[in-house]
Coordinates of C-alpha atoms and ligand atoms in Angstrom, one line a residue:
M268 CA 85.6 113.9 98.9
P269 CA 82.3 115.5 98.4
D270 CA 79.1 116.2 100.8
F271 CA 76.2 113.7 100.8
D272 CA 73.3 113.0 101.8
M273 CA 72.7 109.1 100.8
V274 CA 69.2 108.7 101.5
L275 CA 68.6 104.4 101.8
F276 CA 65.4 103.5 100.7
G277 CA 64.7 100.2 102.6
G278 CA 67.3 101.9 105.9
T279 CA 65.2 99.0 108.2
G280 CA 65.7 95.8 105.7
D281 CA 68.6 93.1 105.7
L282 CA 71.3 94.3 103.1
A283 CA 71.2 97.7 105.2
R284 CA 71.8 95.7 108.1
R285 CA 74.3 93.2 106.5
K286 CA 76.1 95.4 103.8
L287 CA 75.7 99.0 103.9
L288 CA 75.6 100.7 107.1
P289 CA 78.5 98.4 107.6
S290 CA 80.4 99.9 104.8
L291 CA 79.7 103.1 105.5
F292 CA 80.4 102.9 109.3
D293 CA 84.2 101.8 108.3
A294 CA 84.4 104.7 105.7
H295 CA 83.7 106.6 108.5
R296 CA 85.8 105.2 111.0
C297 CA 88.8 105.7 108.5
G298 CA 87.4 109.3 108.4
V299 CA 87.3 109.0 104.1
L300 CA 83.6 111.0 104.4
H301 CA 83.3 114.4 104.4
P302 CA 82.8 115.7 107.5
S303 CA 79.2 117.0 107.0
A304 CA 77.3 113.6 105.5
R305 CA 74.2 112.4 106.0
I306 CA 72.4 109.4 105.9
L307 CA 68.7 109.6 106.3
A308 CA 67.4 105.8 106.9
T309 CA 64.0 106.0 105.4
G310 CA 61.1 103.0 105.9
S311 CA 57.8 102.2 105.6
H312 CA 57.3 102.4 109.6
P313 CA 56.7 105.6 111.9
Q314 CA 59.3 105.2 114.2
T315 CA 61.8 107.9 115.3
T316 CA 65.4 108.7 115.0
E317 CA 66.5 107.6 118.2
Q318 CA 64.4 104.2 118.3
Y319 CA 66.3 103.3 114.9
K320 CA 69.4 104.0 115.9
A321 CA 68.4 101.6 118.6
T322 CA 67.7 99.5 116.7
L323 CA 71.6 99.2 114.7
E324 CA 72.7 99.2 118.7
D325 CA 71.2 95.7 118.6
T326 CA 71.3 94.5 114.6
V327 CA 74.5 96.8 112.9
R328 CA 76.8 96.9 116.0
P329 CA 77.5 93.1 117.2
G330 CA 78.8 92.5 113.2
L331 CA 81.6 95.3 113.3
E332 CA 84.6 94.9 113.5
H333 CA 85.9 97.2 115.2
A334 CA 84.0 99.8 116.7
P335 CA 85.2 101.8 119.4
P336 CA 82.6 103.5 121.3
E337 CA 83.7 107.6 119.8
A338 CA 83.9 106.2 116.4
W339 CA 80.3 104.5 116.9
A340 CA 78.6 107.7 118.2
S341 CA 80.0 109.7 115.5
F342 CA 78.5 107.4 113.1
L343 CA 74.9 107.7 114.8
D344 CA 75.3 111.3 114.8
R345 CA 74.8 110.9 111.4
I346 CA 72.2 109.2 110.4
C347 CA 68.2 109.8 110.8
Y348 CA 65.1 107.9 110.4
V349 CA 62.7 109.7 108.2
Q350 CA 59.5 107.7 107.2
A351 CA 59.0 107.0 103.5
D352 CA 56.5 104.7 102.1
A353 CA 55.6 105.4 98.1
R354 CA 52.8 106.0 98.4
E355 CA 52.4 108.7 100.7
P356 CA 53.9 111.4 98.7
A357 CA 53.3 114.1 102.0
H358 CA 56.7 111.1 103.2
F359 CA 58.3 112.3 99.8
D360 CA 57.5 116.5 99.9
A361 CA 59.6 116.2 103.5
L362 CA 62.8 113.6 102.7
A363 CA 63.0 116.4 99.8
Q364 CA 62.4 119.4 102.9
K365 CA 65.2 118.0 104.6
V366 CA 67.7 117.0 101.9
L367 CA 67.3 120.8 99.8
A368 CA 67.0 122.7 103.1
R369 CA 70.5 121.0 103.6
K370 CA 72.4 121.7 100.0
P371 CA 74.9 118.9 100.1
E372 CA 76.7 118.7 96.6
V373 CA 75.9 115.4 96.0
V374 CA 72.2 113.0 96.9
V375 CA 72.1 109.5 96.4
C376 CA 69.7 107.7 97.1
Y377 CA 70.5 104.2 97.3
L378 CA 67.3 102.0 96.0
A379 CA 67.6 98.8 98.7
T380 CA 64.1 97.7 98.1
A381 CA 61.8 95.0 96.3
P382 CA 62.4 96.1 92.3
H383 CA 58.3 96.3 92.8
I384 CA 59.0 99.9 94.2
F385 CA 61.7 101.2 93.0
V386 CA 59.5 103.0 89.8
P387 CA 57.1 104.7 92.4
I388 CA 60.3 106.2 95.2
C389 CA 62.0 107.0 91.6
E390 CA 58.3 109.1 91.0
Q391 CA 58.2 110.7 94.2
L392 CA 61.8 112.2 94.3
A393 CA 61.3 113.4 90.9
R394 CA 57.7 115.5 91.7
T395 CA 58.9 116.6 94.6
G396 CA 62.7 117.9 92.9
L397 CA 64.9 115.1 94.1
N398 CA 66.2 114.6 90.0
T399 CA 68.2 117.0 89.5
P400 CA 71.8 116.3 88.0
N401 CA 73.8 115.7 91.4
V402 CA 70.7 112.9 92.3
R403 CA 72.5 109.7 91.9
V404 CA 70.3 106.6 92.2
V405 CA 71.5 103.3 92.7
L406 CA 69.5 100.7 92.0
E407 CA 70.9 97.6 94.1
K408 CA 70.2 93.9 92.3
P409 CA 67.4 92.4 91.9
L410 CA 65.9 94.5 88.6
G411 CA 62.6 92.7 87.6
H412 CA 62.7 88.8 87.1
D413 CA 63.7 89.1 83.5
L414 CA 64.4 91.0 80.5
D415 CA 61.2 92.4 80.4
S416 CA 60.2 93.1 83.7
S417 CA 64.1 94.9 84.0
E418 CA 63.9 96.6 81.3
A419 CA 61.1 98.0 82.3
I420 CA 62.2 99.0 85.6
N421 CA 64.6 100.8 83.7
A422 CA 62.2 102.4 81.1
A423 CA 60.8 103.9 83.6
V424 CA 63.7 105.2 85.9
G425 CA 65.0 107.0 82.9
K426 CA 62.1 108.8 83.0
Y427 CA 62.6 110.7 85.6
F428 CA 67.0 110.2 85.6
A429 CA 69.3 110.2 83.0
E430 CA 72.1 107.3 82.4
D431 CA 74.7 108.8 84.2
Q432 CA 73.0 108.9 87.4
I433 CA 71.7 105.2 87.4
Y434 CA 73.7 102.6 88.9
R435 CA 73.3 99.8 88.8
I436 CA 75.8 97.7 91.4
D437 CA 76.7 94.6 90.7
H438 CA 78.7 93.9 94.2
Y439 CA 81.5 91.4 92.6
L440 CA 82.7 94.9 90.6
G441 CA 83.4 95.8 93.9
K442 CA 85.4 93.1 95.2
E443 CA 89.7 93.9 95.7
S444 CA 91.0 91.3 93.6
V445 CA 88.2 91.7 90.6
Q446 CA 90.0 95.2 90.0
N447 CA 93.0 93.0 90.5
L448 CA 92.2 90.7 87.0
M449 CA 92.1 94.5 85.7
A450 CA 95.4 95.4 86.8
I451 CA 97.5 91.7 86.7
R452 CA 95.6 91.4 82.7
F453 CA 96.6 94.9 81.4
G454 CA 99.0 96.2 84.1
N455 CA 102.0 93.6 82.9
A456 CA 103.3 91.9 79.3
L457 CA 103.7 89.5 80.7
F458 CA 99.6 87.4 81.0
E459 CA 98.1 88.8 78.0
P460 CA 100.1 87.0 75.3
L461 CA 99.0 84.2 76.4
W462 CA 95.5 85.6 77.8
R463 CA 94.2 84.2 74.1
R464 CA 92.9 80.6 72.2
E465 CA 96.2 79.7 71.1
W466 CA 97.5 79.1 75.6
V467 CA 94.3 79.1 76.9
Q468 CA 92.7 75.2 77.3
D469 CA 89.5 76.3 79.3
V470 CA 88.9 78.9 82.4
Q471 CA 86.7 77.9 85.4
I472 CA 84.6 80.8 87.5
T473 CA 83.4 79.1 90.3
I474 CA 81.1 81.4 93.4
A475 CA 79.8 78.4 95.9
E476 CA 78.6 79.3 99.6
E477 CA 78.2 77.2 102.5
L478 CA 75.4 79.2 103.3
G479 CA 71.9 78.5 102.2
V480 CA 69.2 80.5 101.8
E481 CA 68.4 82.0 104.9
K482 CA 65.9 83.8 105.7
R483 CA 65.8 84.7 102.4
G484 CA 62.8 81.7 101.3
D485 CA 60.1 83.8 99.9
F486 CA 62.8 86.1 97.6
Y487 CA 64.5 83.2 96.2
D488 CA 62.6 80.3 95.2
Q489 CA 61.2 83.0 93.3
T490 CA 64.5 83.4 92.0
G491 CA 66.7 80.5 92.4
A492 CA 70.9 80.2 91.6
L493 CA 70.4 81.9 87.8
R494 CA 69.1 85.2 88.1
D495 CA 70.3 85.8 91.3
M496 CA 73.9 84.9 90.5
V497 CA 74.5 83.6 87.1
Q498 CA 72.7 86.8 85.1
N499 CA 74.7 89.4 87.8
H500 CA 78.0 88.5 89.4
L501 CA 78.8 85.3 87.4
L502 CA 78.5 86.8 83.5
Q503 CA 80.3 90.2 85.0
L504 CA 83.5 88.2 86.0
L505 CA 83.0 86.2 82.8
C506 CA 83.4 90.1 81.3
M507 CA 86.5 91.3 83.4
V508 CA 88.2 87.6 82.4
A509 CA 87.3 88.1 78.4
M510 CA 87.1 91.4 77.7
E511 CA 90.2 92.9 75.2
P512 CA 91.9 95.1 76.8
P513 CA 90.0 98.5 77.6
A514 CA 91.8 102.2 76.0
S515 CA 92.0 103.4 78.6
L516 CA 90.4 103.3 82.4
S517 CA 87.6 105.4 81.6
E518 CA 83.9 104.1 82.7
D519 CA 82.3 103.4 79.0
A520 CA 86.5 102.3 77.1
I521 CA 86.0 99.6 80.0
R522 CA 81.8 98.7 79.8
D523 CA 82.1 98.8 75.7
E524 CA 84.9 96.6 76.1
K525 CA 82.2 93.9 78.6
I526 CA 79.2 94.2 76.3
K527 CA 80.9 93.0 73.7
I528 CA 82.4 90.0 75.7
L529 CA 77.6 89.7 76.2
K530 CA 77.1 90.6 72.8
A531 CA 79.8 87.6 71.8
L532 CA 78.3 84.6 73.9
K533 CA 76.7 82.4 72.1
P534 CA 72.8 81.5 72.8
I535 CA 72.6 78.4 74.1
L536 CA 69.5 76.6 73.1
P537 CA 66.8 74.9 73.8
Q538 CA 68.2 71.6 72.3
D539 CA 71.6 72.4 73.7
V540 CA 70.2 72.9 77.2
A541 CA 70.4 70.0 78.6
E542 CA 74.1 69.1 77.9
K543 CA 75.3 72.7 78.4
T544 CA 73.9 73.8 82.1
V545 CA 73.7 71.7 84.6
R546 CA 70.8 73.1 87.6
G547 CA 70.4 71.2 91.1
Q548 CA 69.3 72.0 94.7
Y549 CA 70.1 71.2 97.7
R550 CA 69.0 68.6 100.2
S551 CA 69.7 67.7 103.5
G552 CA 73.9 67.0 104.7
A553 CA 76.0 69.1 106.2
I554 CA 78.2 72.8 106.8
A555 CA 81.2 72.4 109.0
G556 CA 80.5 68.9 110.7
K557 CA 76.8 70.5 111.0
P558 CA 73.7 68.8 110.3
V559 CA 71.7 71.3 108.0
V560 CA 68.1 70.8 106.4
G561 CA 67.2 70.5 102.5
Y562 CA 65.9 73.2 100.6
L563 CA 62.7 72.1 100.6
E564 CA 62.4 72.1 104.4
E565 CA 63.4 75.7 104.7
Q566 CA 60.9 78.2 105.8
G567 CA 59.3 79.6 102.6
I568 CA 60.2 77.4 100.2
A569 CA 57.3 75.1 99.1
P570 CA 57.8 71.4 99.3
D571 CA 57.3 70.4 95.6
S572 CA 59.4 73.2 94.3
R573 CA 61.8 73.2 91.7
T574 CA 63.8 76.1 92.0
E575 CA 68.0 75.2 91.5
T576 CA 70.2 76.8 93.8
F577 CA 73.0 75.6 92.1
V578 CA 73.8 75.9 88.4
A579 CA 77.0 74.5 86.2
I580 CA 77.4 76.3 82.9
K581 CA 79.9 75.9 80.5
A582 CA 79.6 78.6 78.5
E583 CA 81.5 80.1 74.6
I584 CA 82.4 83.0 73.6
A585 CA 82.3 83.1 69.3
N586 CA 85.7 86.4 68.8
W587 CA 88.6 85.5 67.6
R588 CA 90.8 85.4 71.0
W589 CA 88.3 82.4 72.6
E590 CA 86.8 80.3 69.7
G591 CA 86.7 77.1 71.5
V592 CA 87.7 77.6 74.7
P593 CA 85.1 76.8 77.2
F594 CA 84.3 79.1 80.5
Y595 CA 82.7 77.0 83.4
L596 CA 80.6 79.1 85.3
R597 CA 79.7 77.5 88.6
T598 CA 77.4 78.5 91.5
G599 CA 75.6 77.0 94.6
K600 CA 74.5 77.2 98.0
R601 CA 75.7 75.4 100.8
M602 CA 78.4 73.8 98.6
Q603 CA 81.4 72.1 100.7
S604 CA 83.1 76.0 101.6
R605 CA 83.0 79.5 100.6
V606 CA 85.1 80.3 98.1
A607 CA 84.7 82.5 94.7
E608 CA 87.7 82.3 92.8
I609 CA 88.7 82.5 88.7
V610 CA 90.8 79.4 87.1
V611 CA 92.9 80.3 83.7
H612 CA 94.1 76.8 82.3
F613 CA 96.4 76.8 80.0
R614 CA 97.5 74.1 77.5
D615 CA 99.7 71.2 78.1
V616 CA 103.7 71.9 76.4
P617 CA 103.2 71.0 72.9
H618 CA 105.8 67.7 72.8
A619 CA 106.0 66.6 76.3
I620 CA 110.2 65.5 77.1
F621 CA 109.3 64.9 81.3
P622 CA 107.3 61.7 82.4
K623 CA 104.3 63.3 83.0
P624 CA 103.3 63.6 87.0
L625 CA 101.0 60.8 88.0
G626 CA 97.6 61.7 88.9
L627 CA 98.7 65.4 88.1
S628 CA 97.4 67.7 86.0
P629 CA 100.1 69.3 84.5
Q630 CA 98.9 72.5 83.3
N631 CA 100.0 75.9 84.0
R632 CA 97.4 77.5 85.7
L633 CA 96.0 80.7 87.4
V634 CA 94.0 81.5 90.0
I635 CA 92.5 84.5 91.2
R636 CA 90.9 84.2 94.7
L637 CA 88.0 86.9 95.5
Q638 CA 87.4 84.8 98.7
P639 CA 87.7 83.4 101.3
E640 CA 90.7 85.6 100.9
E641 CA 92.5 87.4 98.2
S642 CA 95.0 85.6 96.2
I643 CA 96.7 84.6 93.5
R644 CA 98.9 81.2 92.4
L645 CA 100.5 80.2 89.6
Y646 CA 100.6 76.6 89.7
F647 CA 103.6 74.9 87.3
L648 CA 105.7 72.0 86.8
V649 CA 109.4 72.1 88.4
K650 CA 111.7 69.3 88.8
Q651 CA 111.7 67.2 91.8
A652 CA 114.8 67.5 94.1
G653 CA 117.4 64.4 93.9
D654 CA 118.5 62.1 91.2
T655 CA 115.2 62.0 89.3
L656 CA 113.4 64.2 86.5
E657 CA 110.2 63.9 87.2
L658 CA 108.3 66.8 87.0
T659 CA 106.1 68.0 90.2
P660 CA 103.7 70.6 91.2
T661 CA 104.4 74.4 92.6
S662 CA 102.8 77.4 92.6
L663 CA 103.5 81.5 93.1
D664 CA 101.4 83.0 95.6
L665 CA 99.9 86.5 96.5
D666 CA 98.3 87.4 98.9
F667 CA 97.2 90.2 99.5
A668 CA 96.9 89.8 103.4
N669 CA 100.1 89.6 103.7
S670 CA 101.7 91.4 101.2
F671 CA 99.6 94.9 101.2
K672 CA 99.3 96.4 105.4
A673 CA 97.1 98.8 104.1
R674 CA 93.5 98.4 104.5
R675 CA 91.6 97.2 101.7
A676 CA 87.7 99.1 101.4
G677 CA 85.1 95.5 101.3
A678 CA 82.8 96.0 97.6
Y679 CA 80.3 97.5 99.0
E680 CA 82.8 100.7 100.6
R681 CA 84.4 100.7 97.6
L682 CA 81.3 101.2 95.3
L683 CA 79.4 103.4 98.5
L684 CA 82.3 105.4 97.4
D685 CA 82.3 105.5 94.3
V686 CA 79.0 106.0 94.2
I687 CA 79.7 109.5 96.2
R688 CA 82.4 110.4 94.4
G689 CA 80.3 110.1 91.0
R690 CA 82.5 106.6 89.2
L691 CA 80.4 104.5 87.1
G692 CA 82.7 102.6 86.3
L693 CA 82.2 99.8 88.5
F694 CA 78.3 99.7 87.3
V695 CA 76.5 97.6 85.2
R696 CA 75.4 99.9 82.3
R697 CA 71.7 98.9 81.1
D698 CA 72.9 97.9 77.5
E699 CA 74.8 94.8 79.7
Q700 CA 72.1 94.4 81.8
V701 CA 69.5 94.0 79.0
Q702 CA 72.7 91.6 77.3
A703 CA 72.8 89.3 80.6
W704 CA 69.1 88.8 80.3
R705 CA 69.2 87.7 76.7
W706 CA 71.9 85.2 77.0
V707 CA 69.9 84.0 80.6
E708 CA 66.8 83.8 79.8
P709 CA 66.0 80.7 76.8
I710 CA 67.8 78.7 79.4
I711 CA 65.6 79.5 82.8
D712 CA 62.6 79.4 79.7
T713 CA 64.1 75.8 78.7
W714 CA 63.5 75.2 82.3
D715 CA 60.6 76.3 83.4
A716 CA 59.1 74.3 80.0
S717 CA 60.9 70.5 81.2
T718 CA 59.5 67.6 83.0
V719 CA 63.1 67.1 85.1
P720 CA 63.5 68.4 87.7
P721 CA 66.8 70.0 89.2
K722 CA 69.9 66.7 90.8
P723 CA 69.8 66.8 93.7
Y724 CA 73.7 66.7 95.6
T725 CA 74.2 66.7 99.8
A726 CA 74.5 69.5 101.3
G727 CA 78.7 70.1 102.1
T728 CA 79.5 68.8 98.7
W729 CA 80.3 70.8 94.6
G730 CA 77.3 69.7 93.7
P731 CA 75.4 66.8 91.4
A732 CA 77.1 64.9 90.4
A733 CA 76.5 66.0 87.0
S734 CA 78.7 68.7 87.1
T735 CA 81.5 66.8 87.3
A736 CA 80.5 65.1 84.1
L737 CA 79.9 68.1 82.0
M738 CA 83.4 69.1 83.3
S739 CA 84.8 65.3 82.1
R740 CA 82.8 65.4 78.9
D741 CA 85.4 67.9 77.9
G742 CA 88.3 66.0 78.9
A743 CA 88.4 68.9 82.3
L744 CA 88.2 69.1 86.1
W745 CA 87.1 71.3 88.4
H746 CA 89.7 72.8 89.5
E747 CA 89.5 71.3 93.1
E748 CA 88.9 68.0 92.0
V749 CA 92.4 68.1 90.2
Ligands
LIG841 C1 74.2 88.4 96.4 C2 73.5 87.3 96.6 O1 73.7 88.7 95.6 O2 75.3 87.7 96.4 C3 73.3 86.2 97.6 O3 71.3 87.7 96.4 C4 74.1 85.7 97.9 O4 72.5 85.2 97.6 C5 75.6 86.8 97.8 O5 74.5 85.0 98.8 C6 77.0 86.6 97.9 O6 77.7 87.2 97.7 P1 79.3 87.6 98.1 O7 79.8 88.3 98.0 O8 79.3 87.0 100.4 O9 80.0 85.7 97.9

């Protein structure tokens, strides 16, 4: 692991507190980080390093699973606070001096700030010499609000950093099960012959959350589920399921295959939006038995907001492998349970000689679960025990936590370590991002122009009834309804 300085822009923000610092702590505790590596947390207001560390004691430490005092103390030794307001060149001079005085092998500048200050930060980094080839810049989502704004950021950042210095993060790509999806598909001969339109009936990808908008009401109300989850996480998962086998594991071999899928996605035309998409917004309800307020009552949300907190989409890929196979995508806040999974439904047998089990889908299903637990489950039918020819469903289960005892890094930790090591494969290339925006934008535009508001759903359910209808029109059911 190379020696590095990580400059954390947004060091006082929510992401740093909830994900980045805990992930760096885990890597530190496990001895993965170079002994001299430092974390330079920045924020726009003045405070001393000691004051900053005191805030971490209250905000980060309580959320850590194992934080023995020595490990926590030695982790804090790596951290210093630097004031860096993008409007103050002097702050950046001081920051650059700090970094350049030590000359670490690698400098990672993590931009966990609002996207409108990405460009001023990059300008300052370049002005102060912090854009040499050993400097890598990590861009956190949302990268802009639409294709134009994201391309404006990409173009401006591209003036100061080469594409191979830019790490656009999508933390779903760092999840262990997403890596495992690649391993299942391309490390085994078993599934690949079946992984195509002849044998696959449909694919479902769900990311359901129990959480509401929490304290991010202002941001979320301007964003909505399509921009927050579909444009990035769901489309990236779709690419991982649908892409052709890459020639190697090299970063561009994989990204070249993903972009082909994004380009092959059939556009959803304005006249098809009503049929192929569902947008919903939660009303009050209950999560795990506790009452929760509706979206419109959340802090920071306009009382007449039409922002969607739920999306379901029927996507289709126009290529030889997938023609005619629907990819149903679904995500929502305040859903019945927290689950992220990919379900591949295989086709029924061409000729049934056994009586069909009543009320059960006889299809074989491969369920790759990303969370809450990481598992792979293959459903199939066997004969019921005893004097009968009736079939009954059963499954082969692989639970990663039980099967592999080795510690698995969380998604952010894995991706942060990849940046430090200079591995770009799990980061989103500019052309992928452009293509993903091109596909979602017409849906956003059609929704914006429509007078029909999002469909209400009760918090703690699986979303609006229209999401079931989207599937049932094709004779399909969401996995949890089977
Ligand atoms: C983020 C979204 O990208 O992903 C959040 O902005 C969402 O709204 C989060 O809650 C979900 O990530 P995870 O890993 O908790 O499923």
